[in-house]
XYZ file of C-alpha atoms in Angstrom:
95
model
C 109.474 172.616 -120.448
C 107.002 175.412 -119.968
C 103.590 174.855 -118.362
C 100.806 177.048 -119.531
C 98.078 178.035 -117.201
C 94.578 177.435 -118.358
C 91.545 178.753 -116.668
C 88.009 177.738 -117.160
C 85.178 180.030 -116.315
C 82.099 178.354 -114.984
C 78.767 180.007 -114.957
C 76.221 178.736 -112.561
C 72.604 179.469 -112.902
C 70.613 179.465 -109.749
C 66.922 179.004 -110.059
C 64.830 179.741 -107.054
C 61.549 177.952 -107.100
C 58.916 179.452 -104.962
C 56.444 176.968 -103.680
C 52.861 177.221 -104.771
C 50.954 179.401 -102.331
C 48.082 177.798 -100.444
C 44.967 179.468 -99.094
C 43.123 178.790 -95.868
C 39.380 178.755 -96.490
C 36.762 178.983 -93.747
C 33.192 177.848 -94.435
C 29.968 179.116 -92.950
C 28.192 176.833 -90.527
C 24.942 177.082 -88.561
C 26.608 176.385 -85.214
C 29.172 179.097 -84.483
C 28.144 182.644 -83.688
C 29.580 185.497 -85.737
C 31.245 186.999 -82.647
C 32.950 183.669 -81.949
C 34.280 183.392 -85.527
C 35.621 186.955 -85.245
C 37.336 186.104 -81.955
C 38.998 182.995 -83.414
C 40.219 184.885 -86.487
C 41.819 187.436 -84.169
C 43.439 184.732 -82.025
C 44.697 182.413 -84.759
C 45.820 184.945 -87.369
C 46.438 188.011 -85.212
C 43.993 190.131 -87.203
C 42.648 193.295 -85.668
C 38.933 193.519 -84.907
C 38.083 195.278 -88.170
C 39.915 192.733 -90.365
C 38.434 189.795 -88.465
C 34.892 191.193 -88.713
C 35.266 191.806 -92.445
C 36.388 188.205 -93.037
C 33.653 186.852 -90.761
C 31.023 188.784 -92.723
C 32.362 187.377 -95.977
C 32.071 183.867 -94.531
C 28.538 184.619 -93.360
C 27.326 186.251 -96.589
C 29.208 184.262 -99.252
C 29.381 180.925 -97.441
C 33.168 180.889 -97.359
C 36.192 183.162 -97.247
C 39.894 182.917 -97.944
C 41.351 184.128 -94.680
C 45.082 183.580 -95.284
C 47.480 182.660 -98.120
C 51.067 181.431 -97.876
C 53.234 178.342 -97.434
C 51.485 174.966 -97.336
C 52.927 173.884 -93.992
C 51.726 177.068 -92.274
C 48.320 176.780 -93.965
C 47.950 173.226 -92.631
C 48.864 174.461 -89.164
C 46.221 177.205 -89.330
C 43.565 174.737 -90.484
C 44.429 172.461 -87.572
C 44.034 175.396 -85.182
C 40.694 176.364 -86.723
C 39.468 172.773 -86.439
C 40.442 172.742 -82.777
C 38.046 175.692 -82.362
C 35.283 173.776 -84.178
C 35.406 175.875 -87.360
C 35.041 174.270 -90.788
C 38.187 175.016 -92.761
C 40.428 173.588 -95.445
C 43.377 174.516 -97.634
C 43.417 174.908 -101.388
C 45.998 175.972 -103.942
C 45.889 179.732 -104.322
C 44.699 181.049 -107.639
């Protein structure tokens, strides 16, 4: 009796789903000074002075600014940090 070898080729398809990016939004408020907002943006996000000032001016002039976009968990962490510094902030799905 002769046994024949059979082989089966399997193809696997790997799908990598990237999670929906989330944005951290800071809102203008009448309480915090512009210099303070700039300082907090530098501390929380590690932005240089120029980047932080540009974002702060957008918050001041437009009423809000998207200051960071990425993973939801990190966005929630940043919002918590901003709240601890008395800044109005939230997350929203990135467009």
